Amino acid sequence: MTQPTPSPSASPTGTAPLARWRHWWRKQSPTRQDRFVTLGPLLAVMLFLAAVIAAFAYLRIEEIDREQQAVKRDVEYAQQRLRLRLLERQEQLMRLGRDVSNKDVKTDDFITQAESLVNQYPELLAVTWVDARRRIRSSYVSPSANASQMQAIGEQIKRGETESTFGLARDLRQPVYSRPLTVKDDPGYNAPSLQLQVPLDDHGKFDGVIMGEYAIDGLLRFGVPTEVTAKYAVALTDDQGKLLAGSLPPARATAAKLLPWFDDAQQYEIPVSPVGNGLLLKAHGYRASLGVVGSGFFWLVSALSALTVWMLLGTWRHTRRRVQAQEALITETNFRRAMENSMLTGMRALDLQGRITYVNPAFCQMTGWSEGELVGRTAPFPYWPDQDRETLAARLDDELNGRSTPGGFEVRVKRKSGAIFDGRMYVSPLIDPRGQQTGWMSSMTDITEPKRIREELSASYERFTTVLEGLDAAVSVAPLGSAELLFANKLYRAWFGGEVSGHMNLIAQAGVPPATPTEDALDAVDGLAGLPTDTLTTAETENAEIFVPELGKWLEVRSRYLTWVDGRLAQMVIATDITPRRHAEEQAAQQAERAQSASHLITMGEMASSVAHELNQPLTAINNYCKGMVSRIKGQQISHADLLIALEKTARQAHRAGQIIQRIRSFVKRSEPNRTSADVATMVSNAMELADIELRRHNVRLSHYIAARLPPVRVDPILIEQVLINLMKNGAESIAQARRPTARRSVELRVAPKIIDNQSVVEFSVLDSGKGLSPEVTSRLYEAFYSTKAEGMGIGLKLCRSIVESHQGRLQAENLYNSKEVVGCRFTFWIPVTPPLASATAAPQAPAAPTGISGS
């Protein structure tokens, strides 16, 4: 190595270190100098090579670690996919097992579902239903399965791994996977397989298993992702390392592993869950790269290349600059060409004389004319419609004179096929790199479809607005936390003058107060921002009926939340005038009340003869007692004790007659409906006292059963007594019409608590031994003014049903049968123990559309 000599003009400061180095060099011996000159560059090269080798070794170690991590990640991903597939099949077999345990699936249905599973999932070889005695009840085997895997119905499952898995599933009462079944485990199998046994439970008792058999080869093919099998040799093995499915590369000789360029393939294995350690997923890389370290030949070539590069470094650097510049130019040109060809906007260039100098593919595709047919043409252009040529020629003249519209303009364009479409064109000057204008650049887009959609949206909006304006309900929308009215239709504006106060008053009176503005809202910040609105906007509409004094109308107000077009949470209110309906309901309620009062009188009128007979007995007894006492007093044949006894008997008969008259007076007395907490036993007793008079007239025996400790009910006692009396009287009349013998002339009243539709009720049942209800009568049972009796008015049962339903109850009728013979009829109604407050205080009224007949 030749050392540079210092320049004569060097400064003293710069020459001092060099002078010291020269002094040290002269003091060394020639041998040491030669050795230093010889070994110095070699030492430098060795140090450089050592540094490079160390760097390459470190990179190689990092590369091997990354490859191993990649193999591990891919194998774990494949194991997760395989696990999910097994769990999906397991869930389907468990669902099938639950259906079998619940007796929802029979043998034929089981085969159908098993066939569907096997055909849908290729890895499934068979699905078998095995009972608790290990006998096969039903099975479906894939057509692709080996004949040895098919077992006859009634045959016991094979011994070995299958039987041990069966016992484990029976003991654990949960799905159990078997160990892989190979030829060694079961001679009947030609290919390795895997069994899943799902236990069946019959009310806590083991009832067999649903056994699914998987082909391990199918699990590998259909469970492992293709991107994994493309990169690795994937196989499934057992815990002994025995290959079950797939393939693995042959192991290399131990001596080959000692070679420096040997690079063993990366591998990784993991147990397959939920099978367990009995089934392993193993993957080997197909090949390993030679890596950076490579072989000695690599280093030799590298050394020679380094020398060549050092000699040609100057030429290479110059060539590299030229190539980089050329590549950049080509890339830029290709990019611009690709950008022009990929644009959906048509581009057209005109020179200063109005001649077409350039069109892009999008422009040619829009017009249907090729580039050769357009470039060089002057006005009139072939894509101008004939009827618009004068207008387009004037526009072109404006463009060439710089009077184009900055926002573009719409034009009609004719395709080569003659079709016309709408376009929007923009024009701008074409400036070259020197800043001089060389022409005009135009861009055109097809707006036919957007224009059609805009017109349809406009027409749709107009129709929608017309519908809303023509509604007979007031519709308004206002945002929460703001005094702004977003929408109001014609009726709302007529009622409230288009002010938001009407919207707020409707909400307040309907009991749905709007959100009050917060401090954030007063600062123009949406206080509800960030809150989820899905629950509010999908909630059901809230209804309320209110009276608006300013309008003198009853309104039905419906409100709901919605998301406005700008994303704000708003509230829509729909107010409908229901004044005529409310008047009709009030009239109907009054008519129903008058009908109930009339029913009292009609019932007592029908029972007049029986009541007279009942009163005649105590009055006759009183008359006889009085005559007897007068006669004996005149004859002085009575003592004070006998006279006292006779007077007490007379008083008892008079009290009995007074009780009958008081009961009748209370029953027929007209009064407003009064819902109170009433004792059921007292109501039933009062009704039986009045009804028993009519039943004795018809020679009908009345029996009853009243459960003990009945809860009180909130009812109008007089109305419920009327229902009971009417039903018992109808039963007696039905028995009389049927001409039943004395032994079979009876009416039974049963009262007991019951649970209906998850609510506590008191059920009243009236059973008679009459001729029952014919199909014709049943179909018109509650119809107004229809009766099967010549003297009946046909309103009794209709009123009974109305009274029961006004107490939130239900009235039902059914025939009683002895074999196929009708032996009577049963009328049943129930009253809730604790009805809703609003319903309990409402006046009884008839239903809006009665559908039955009267049987009074």
PDB file of C-alpha atoms in Angstrom, residues 140-359:
ATOM      1  CA  TYR A 140     -77.035 -44.091   7.294  1.00  0.00           C
ATOM      2  CA  VAL A 141     -73.642 -44.776   5.678  1.00  0.00           C
ATOM      3  CA  SER A 142     -72.135 -42.691   2.907  1.00  0.00           C
ATOM      4  CA  PRO A 143     -72.123 -44.381  -0.518  1.00  0.00           C
ATOM      5  CA  SER A 144     -68.379 -43.715  -0.665  1.00  0.00           C
ATOM      6  CA  ALA A 145     -67.770 -45.669   2.539  1.00  0.00           C
ATOM      7  CA  ASN A 146     -66.337 -49.170   2.550  1.00  0.00           C
ATOM      8  CA  ALA A 147     -68.752 -52.071   2.833  1.00  0.00           C
ATOM      9  CA  SER A 148     -67.156 -53.145   6.104  1.00  0.00           C
ATOM     10  CA  GLN A 149     -68.392 -49.939   7.719  1.00  0.00           C
ATOM     11  CA  MET A 150     -72.029 -50.827   7.098  1.00  0.00           C
ATOM     12  CA  GLN A 151     -73.832 -52.588   9.982  1.00  0.00           C
ATOM     13  CA  ALA A 152     -77.319 -54.029   9.950  1.00  0.00           C
ATOM     14  CA  ILE A 153     -80.183 -52.676  12.050  1.00  0.00           C
ATOM     15  CA  GLY A 154     -80.376 -54.536  15.347  1.00  0.00           C
ATOM     16  CA  GLU A 155     -76.728 -55.578  15.233  1.00  0.00           C
ATOM     17  CA  GLN A 156     -74.532 -54.740  18.206  1.00  0.00           C
ATOM     18  CA  ILE A 157     -71.721 -52.270  17.732  1.00  0.00           C
ATOM     19  CA  LYS A 158     -68.272 -53.729  17.195  1.00  0.00           C
ATOM     20  CA  ARG A 159     -66.040 -54.340  20.157  1.00  0.00           C
ATOM     21  CA  GLY A 160     -62.808 -52.508  20.717  1.00  0.00           C
ATOM     22  CA  GLU A 161     -62.364 -48.780  20.640  1.00  0.00           C
ATOM     23  CA  THR A 162     -66.010 -48.221  19.618  1.00  0.00           C
ATOM     24  CA  GLU A 163     -67.327 -50.108  22.658  1.00  0.00           C
ATOM     25  CA  SER A 164     -64.950 -48.361  25.064  1.00  0.00           C
ATOM     26  CA  THR A 165     -65.976 -44.978  23.672  1.00  0.00           C
ATOM     27  CA  PHE A 166     -69.633 -46.000  24.096  1.00  0.00           C
ATOM     28  CA  GLY A 167     -69.016 -46.788  27.769  1.00  0.00           C
ATOM     29  CA  LEU A 168     -67.173 -43.522  28.297  1.00  0.00           C
ATOM     30  CA  ALA A 169     -70.039 -41.530  26.723  1.00  0.00           C
ATOM     31  CA  ARG A 170     -72.524 -43.404  28.929  1.00  0.00           C
ATOM     32  CA  ASP A 171     -70.541 -42.647  32.090  1.00  0.00           C
ATOM     33  CA  LEU A 172     -69.657 -39.023  31.333  1.00  0.00           C
ATOM     34  CA  ARG A 173     -73.011 -38.127  29.679  1.00  0.00           C
ATOM     35  CA  GLN A 174     -71.255 -35.862  27.217  1.00  0.00           C
ATOM     36  CA  PRO A 175     -69.897 -36.148  23.656  1.00  0.00           C
ATOM     37  CA  VAL A 176     -66.766 -38.321  23.473  1.00  0.00           C
ATOM     38  CA  TYR A 177     -64.295 -38.744  20.601  1.00  0.00           C
ATOM     39  CA  SER A 178     -62.644 -42.094  20.067  1.00  0.00           C
ATOM     40  CA  ARG A 179     -59.020 -42.702  19.273  1.00  0.00           C
ATOM     41  CA  PRO A 180     -58.298 -42.967  15.545  1.00  0.00           C
ATOM     42  CA  LEU A 181     -59.520 -46.327  14.273  1.00  0.00           C
ATOM     43  CA  THR A 182     -57.004 -47.997  11.952  1.00  0.00           C
ATOM     44  CA  VAL A 183     -56.735 -51.433  10.379  1.00  0.00           C
ATOM     45  CA  LYS A 184     -54.932 -52.614  13.469  1.00  0.00           C
ATOM     46  CA  ASP A 185     -57.742 -51.393  15.728  1.00  0.00           C
ATOM     47  CA  ASP A 186     -60.560 -52.774  13.633  1.00  0.00           C
ATOM     48  CA  PRO A 187     -59.969 -55.172  10.719  1.00  0.00           C
ATOM     49  CA  GLY A 188     -63.235 -54.063   9.105  1.00  0.00           C
ATOM     50  CA  TYR A 189     -61.872 -50.608   8.343  1.00  0.00           C
ATOM     51  CA  ASN A 190     -59.771 -50.037   5.212  1.00  0.00           C
ATOM     52  CA  ALA A 191     -58.984 -46.422   6.041  1.00  0.00           C
ATOM     53  CA  PRO A 192     -58.398 -44.609   9.334  1.00  0.00           C
ATOM     54  CA  SER A 193     -61.505 -43.047  10.819  1.00  0.00           C
ATOM     55  CA  LEU A 194     -62.651 -41.177  13.909  1.00  0.00           C
ATOM     56  CA  GLN A 195     -65.838 -41.629  15.914  1.00  0.00           C
ATOM     57  CA  LEU A 196     -67.889 -39.080  17.881  1.00  0.00           C
ATOM     58  CA  GLN A 197     -70.514 -40.508  20.233  1.00  0.00           C
ATOM     59  CA  VAL A 198     -73.181 -38.116  21.577  1.00  0.00           C
ATOM     60  CA  PRO A 199     -75.170 -39.571  24.523  1.00  0.00           C
ATOM     61  CA  LEU A 200     -78.990 -39.576  24.515  1.00  0.00           C
ATOM     62  CA  ASP A 201     -80.808 -38.636  27.699  1.00  0.00           C
ATOM     63  CA  ASP A 202     -84.370 -39.800  28.421  1.00  0.00           C
ATOM     64  CA  HIS A 203     -85.510 -37.914  31.547  1.00  0.00           C
ATOM     65  CA  GLY A 204     -82.162 -38.421  33.253  1.00  0.00           C
ATOM     66  CA  LYS A 205     -81.711 -41.969  31.999  1.00  0.00           C
ATOM     67  CA  PHE A 206     -79.054 -42.998  29.492  1.00  0.00           C
ATOM     68  CA  ASP A 207     -80.837 -43.992  26.273  1.00  0.00           C
ATOM     69  CA  GLY A 208     -78.002 -44.687  23.838  1.00  0.00           C
ATOM     70  CA  VAL A 209     -75.814 -42.536  21.592  1.00  0.00           C
ATOM     71  CA  ILE A 210     -75.778 -40.807  18.229  1.00  0.00           C
ATOM     72  CA  MET A 211     -72.524 -42.007  16.648  1.00  0.00           C
ATOM     73  CA  GLY A 212     -70.915 -40.005  13.854  1.00  0.00           C
ATOM     74  CA  GLU A 213     -67.960 -41.499  12.009  1.00  0.00           C
ATOM     75  CA  TYR A 214     -65.480 -39.221  10.263  1.00  0.00           C
ATOM     76  CA  ALA A 215     -63.008 -40.129   7.557  1.00  0.00           C
ATOM     77  CA  ILE A 216     -59.666 -38.776   8.776  1.00  0.00           C
ATOM     78  CA  ASP A 217     -58.608 -38.292   5.192  1.00  0.00           C
ATOM     79  CA  GLY A 218     -61.821 -36.261   4.625  1.00  0.00           C
ATOM     80  CA  LEU A 219     -61.091 -34.124   7.683  1.00  0.00           C
ATOM     81  CA  LEU A 220     -57.665 -33.356   6.227  1.00  0.00           C
ATOM     82  CA  ARG A 221     -58.984 -32.567   2.756  1.00  0.00           C
ATOM     83  CA  PHE A 222     -62.030 -30.511   3.736  1.00  0.00           C
ATOM     84  CA  GLY A 223     -60.991 -29.150   7.135  1.00  0.00           C
ATOM     85  CA  VAL A 224     -57.495 -27.848   6.422  1.00  0.00           C
ATOM     86  CA  PRO A 225     -57.446 -24.620   4.349  1.00  0.00           C
ATOM     87  CA  THR A 226     -56.009 -24.918   0.850  1.00  0.00           C
ATOM     88  CA  GLU A 227     -53.605 -22.040   1.476  1.00  0.00           C
ATOM     89  CA  VAL A 228     -51.953 -24.183   4.162  1.00  0.00           C
ATOM     90  CA  THR A 229     -51.790 -27.365   2.096  1.00  0.00           C
ATOM     91  CA  ALA A 230     -50.288 -25.334  -0.771  1.00  0.00           C
ATOM     92  CA  LYS A 231     -47.359 -24.253   1.408  1.00  0.00           C
ATOM     93  CA  TYR A 232     -46.764 -27.363   3.511  1.00  0.00           C
ATOM     94  CA  ALA A 233     -46.944 -31.110   3.471  1.00  0.00           C
ATOM     95  CA  VAL A 234     -49.794 -31.582   5.977  1.00  0.00           C
ATOM     96  CA  ALA A 235     -50.645 -34.868   7.656  1.00  0.00           C
ATOM     97  CA  LEU A 236     -52.708 -36.244  10.525  1.00  0.00           C
ATOM     98  CA  THR A 237     -50.960 -38.715  12.850  1.00  0.00           C
ATOM     99  CA  ASP A 238     -51.790 -40.464  16.070  1.00  0.00           C
ATOM    100  CA  ASP A 239     -49.937 -39.998  19.330  1.00  0.00           C
ATOM    101  CA  GLN A 240     -47.529 -42.808  18.315  1.00  0.00           C
ATOM    102  CA  GLY A 241     -46.463 -40.882  15.228  1.00  0.00           C
ATOM    103  CA  LYS A 242     -48.286 -43.233  12.860  1.00  0.00           C
ATOM    104  CA  LEU A 243     -49.420 -41.532   9.641  1.00  0.00           C
ATOM    105  CA  LEU A 244     -53.229 -41.532   9.312  1.00  0.00           C
ATOM    106  CA  ALA A 245     -53.828 -39.150   6.413  1.00  0.00           C
ATOM    107  CA  GLY A 246     -51.744 -36.932   4.160  1.00  0.00           C
ATOM    108  CA  SER A 247     -48.048 -37.295   3.384  1.00  0.00           C
ATOM    109  CA  LEU A 248     -44.754 -36.207   4.901  1.00  0.00           C
ATOM    110  CA  PRO A 249     -41.388 -35.713   3.103  1.00  0.00           C
ATOM    111  CA  PRO A 250     -38.810 -38.470   3.684  1.00  0.00           C
ATOM    112  CA  ALA A 251     -36.265 -37.828   6.386  1.00  0.00           C
ATOM    113  CA  ARG A 252     -32.740 -36.997   5.230  1.00  0.00           C
ATOM    114  CA  ALA A 253     -29.694 -38.927   6.236  1.00  0.00           C
ATOM    115  CA  THR A 254     -27.913 -37.861   9.378  1.00  0.00           C
ATOM    116  CA  ALA A 255     -24.675 -37.304   7.479  1.00  0.00           C
ATOM    117  CA  ALA A 256     -26.391 -34.872   5.128  1.00  0.00           C
ATOM    118  CA  LYS A 257     -27.428 -32.714   8.037  1.00  0.00           C
ATOM    119  CA  LEU A 258     -23.752 -32.047   8.806  1.00  0.00           C
ATOM    120  CA  LEU A 259     -23.193 -30.238   5.513  1.00  0.00           C
ATOM    121  CA  PRO A 260     -23.018 -26.444   5.893  1.00  0.00           C
ATOM    122  CA  TRP A 261     -25.516 -25.784   3.134  1.00  0.00           C
ATOM    123  CA  PHE A 262     -28.019 -28.245   4.468  1.00  0.00           C
ATOM    124  CA  ASP A 263     -31.276 -26.503   5.411  1.00  0.00           C
ATOM    125  CA  ASP A 264     -33.816 -28.737   7.059  1.00  0.00           C
ATOM    126  CA  ALA A 265     -37.492 -27.944   6.347  1.00  0.00           C
ATOM    127  CA  GLN A 266     -39.458 -26.268   9.130  1.00  0.00           C
ATOM    128  CA  GLN A 267     -42.068 -28.415  10.834  1.00  0.00           C
ATOM    129  CA  TYR A 268     -44.670 -28.141  13.616  1.00  0.00           C
ATOM    130  CA  GLU A 269     -47.305 -30.372  15.144  1.00  0.00           C
ATOM    131  CA  ILE A 270     -50.276 -29.696  17.443  1.00  0.00           C
ATOM    132  CA  PRO A 271     -53.108 -31.817  18.894  1.00  0.00           C
ATOM    133  CA  VAL A 272     -56.473 -31.466  17.213  1.00  0.00           C
ATOM    134  CA  SER A 273     -59.079 -30.143  19.627  1.00  0.00           C
ATOM    135  CA  PRO A 274     -61.625 -31.365  20.726  1.00  0.00           C
ATOM    136  CA  VAL A 275     -60.336 -34.869  19.840  1.00  0.00           C
ATOM    137  CA  GLY A 276     -57.350 -34.535  22.156  1.00  0.00           C
ATOM    138  CA  ASN A 277     -53.820 -35.930  22.035  1.00  0.00           C
ATOM    139  CA  GLY A 278     -54.934 -38.984  20.074  1.00  0.00           C
ATOM    140  CA  LEU A 279     -54.983 -36.978  16.815  1.00  0.00           C
ATOM    141  CA  LEU A 280     -52.120 -34.661  15.831  1.00  0.00           C
ATOM    142  CA  LEU A 281     -51.911 -32.169  12.968  1.00  0.00           C
ATOM    143  CA  LYS A 282     -48.379 -32.078  11.550  1.00  0.00           C
ATOM    144  CA  ALA A 283     -46.935 -29.878   8.792  1.00  0.00           C
ATOM    145  CA  HIS A 284     -43.568 -29.853   6.976  1.00  0.00           C
ATOM    146  CA  GLY A 285     -42.335 -27.179   4.609  1.00  0.00           C
ATOM    147  CA  TYR A 286     -42.033 -28.530   1.083  1.00  0.00           C
ATOM    148  CA  ARG A 287     -38.531 -27.154   0.808  1.00  0.00           C
ATOM    149  CA  ALA A 288     -36.219 -24.800   2.638  1.00  0.00           C
ATOM    150  CA  SER A 289     -34.348 -22.032   0.904  1.00  0.00           C
ATOM    151  CA  LEU A 290     -30.565 -22.171   0.680  1.00  0.00           C
ATOM    152  CA  GLY A 291     -30.505 -19.000   2.720  1.00  0.00           C
ATOM    153  CA  VAL A 292     -28.037 -16.228   2.749  1.00  0.00           C
ATOM    154  CA  VAL A 293     -25.135 -18.351   3.917  1.00  0.00           C
ATOM    155  CA  GLY A 294     -25.443 -20.719   0.919  1.00  0.00           C
ATOM    156  CA  SER A 295     -22.326 -22.626  -0.142  1.00  0.00           C
ATOM    157  CA  GLY A 296     -18.676 -21.926  -0.904  1.00  0.00           C
ATOM    158  CA  PHE A 297     -19.510 -21.383  -4.542  1.00  0.00           C
ATOM    159  CA  PHE A 298     -21.722 -18.504  -3.480  1.00  0.00           C
ATOM    160  CA  TRP A 299     -18.819 -16.852  -1.693  1.00  0.00           C
ATOM    161  CA  LEU A 300     -16.485 -17.394  -4.640  1.00  0.00           C
ATOM    162  CA  VAL A 301     -18.952 -15.813  -7.010  1.00  0.00           C
ATOM    163  CA  SER A 302     -19.499 -13.025  -4.529  1.00  0.00           C
ATOM    164  CA  ALA A 303     -15.753 -12.302  -4.343  1.00  0.00           C
ATOM    165  CA  LEU A 304     -15.358 -12.273  -8.132  1.00  0.00           C
ATOM    166  CA  SER A 305     -18.498 -10.141  -8.457  1.00  0.00           C
ATOM    167  CA  ALA A 306     -17.087  -7.711  -5.913  1.00  0.00           C
ATOM    168  CA  LEU A 307     -13.918  -7.282  -7.982  1.00  0.00           C
ATOM    169  CA  THR A 308     -15.954  -6.848 -11.163  1.00  0.00           C
ATOM    170  CA  VAL A 309     -18.253  -4.372  -9.514  1.00  0.00           C
ATOM    171  CA  TRP A 310     -15.253  -2.417  -8.193  1.00  0.00           C
ATOM    172  CA  MET A 311     -13.774  -2.123 -11.708  1.00  0.00           C
ATOM    173  CA  LEU A 312     -17.073  -1.283 -13.360  1.00  0.00           C
ATOM    174  CA  LEU A 313     -18.406   0.844 -10.583  1.00  0.00           C
ATOM    175  CA  GLY A 314     -18.052   4.099 -12.470  1.00  0.00           C
ATOM    176  CA  THR A 315     -19.698   2.743 -15.630  1.00  0.00           C
ATOM    177  CA  TRP A 316     -22.423   1.069 -13.597  1.00  0.00           C
ATOM    178  CA  ARG A 317     -23.249   4.203 -11.702  1.00  0.00           C
ATOM    179  CA  HIS A 318     -23.551   6.185 -14.939  1.00  0.00           C
ATOM    180  CA  THR A 319     -25.636   3.471 -16.574  1.00  0.00           C
ATOM    181  CA  ARG A 320     -27.812   3.194 -13.502  1.00  0.00           C
ATOM    182  CA  ARG A 321     -28.611   6.896 -13.655  1.00  0.00           C
ATOM    183  CA  ARG A 322     -29.583   6.616 -17.321  1.00  0.00           C
ATOM    184  CA  VAL A 323     -31.709   3.505 -16.725  1.00  0.00           C
ATOM    185  CA  GLN A 324     -33.396   5.101 -13.731  1.00  0.00           C
ATOM    186  CA  ALA A 325     -34.234   8.160 -15.759  1.00  0.00           C
ATOM    187  CA  GLN A 326     -35.535   6.010 -18.632  1.00  0.00           C
ATOM    188  CA  GLU A 327     -37.592   3.825 -16.299  1.00  0.00           C
ATOM    189  CA  ALA A 328     -39.031   6.880 -14.592  1.00  0.00           C
ATOM    190  CA  LEU A 329     -39.995   8.300 -17.977  1.00  0.00           C
ATOM    191  CA  ILE A 330     -41.582   5.035 -19.092  1.00  0.00           C
ATOM    192  CA  THR A 331     -43.387   4.652 -15.751  1.00  0.00           C
ATOM    193  CA  GLU A 332     -44.704   8.175 -15.928  1.00  0.00           C
ATOM    194  CA  THR A 333     -45.828   7.701 -19.522  1.00  0.00           C
ATOM    195  CA  ASN A 334     -47.515   4.385 -18.752  1.00  0.00           C
ATOM    196  CA  PHE A 335     -49.178   5.839 -15.700  1.00  0.00           C
ATOM    197  CA  ARG A 336     -50.587   8.752 -17.616  1.00  0.00           C
ATOM    198  CA  ARG A 337     -51.748   6.461 -20.408  1.00  0.00           C
ATOM    199  CA  ALA A 338     -53.322   4.037 -17.942  1.00  0.00           C
ATOM    200  CA  MET A 339     -54.994   6.919 -16.125  1.00  0.00           C
ATOM    201  CA  GLU A 340     -56.445   8.246 -19.374  1.00  0.00           C
ATOM    202  CA  ASN A 341     -57.617   4.787 -20.468  1.00  0.00           C
ATOM    203  CA  SER A 342     -59.149   4.034 -17.066  1.00  0.00           C
ATOM    204  CA  MET A 343     -61.130   7.236 -16.764  1.00  0.00           C
ATOM    205  CA  LEU A 344     -64.905   6.964 -17.031  1.00  0.00           C
ATOM    206  CA  THR A 345     -65.019  10.602 -18.097  1.00  0.00           C
ATOM    207  CA  GLY A 346     -64.746  11.275 -21.813  1.00  0.00           C
ATOM    208  CA  MET A 347     -61.849  13.595 -22.731  1.00  0.00           C
ATOM    209  CA  ARG A 348     -61.640  15.603 -25.974  1.00  0.00           C
ATOM    210  CA  ALA A 349     -58.957  18.083 -27.102  1.00  0.00           C
ATOM    211  CA  LEU A 350     -59.503  20.802 -29.732  1.00  0.00           C
ATOM    212  CA  ASP A 351     -56.899  23.030 -31.331  1.00  0.00           C
ATOM    213  CA  LEU A 352     -57.410  26.758 -31.659  1.00  0.00           C
ATOM    214  CA  GLN A 353     -59.243  26.249 -34.991  1.00  0.00           C
ATOM    215  CA  GLY A 354     -61.785  23.822 -33.455  1.00  0.00           C
ATOM    216  CA  ARG A 355     -60.297  20.612 -34.907  1.00  0.00           C
ATOM    217  CA  ILE A 356     -60.334  17.464 -32.735  1.00  0.00           C
ATOM    218  CA  THR A 357     -56.769  16.504 -31.864  1.00  0.00           C
ATOM    219  CA  TYR A 358     -57.337  13.862 -29.130  1.00  0.00           C
ATOM    220  CA  VAL A 359     -60.080  11.676 -27.674  1.00  0.00           C
TER     221      VAL A 359
END
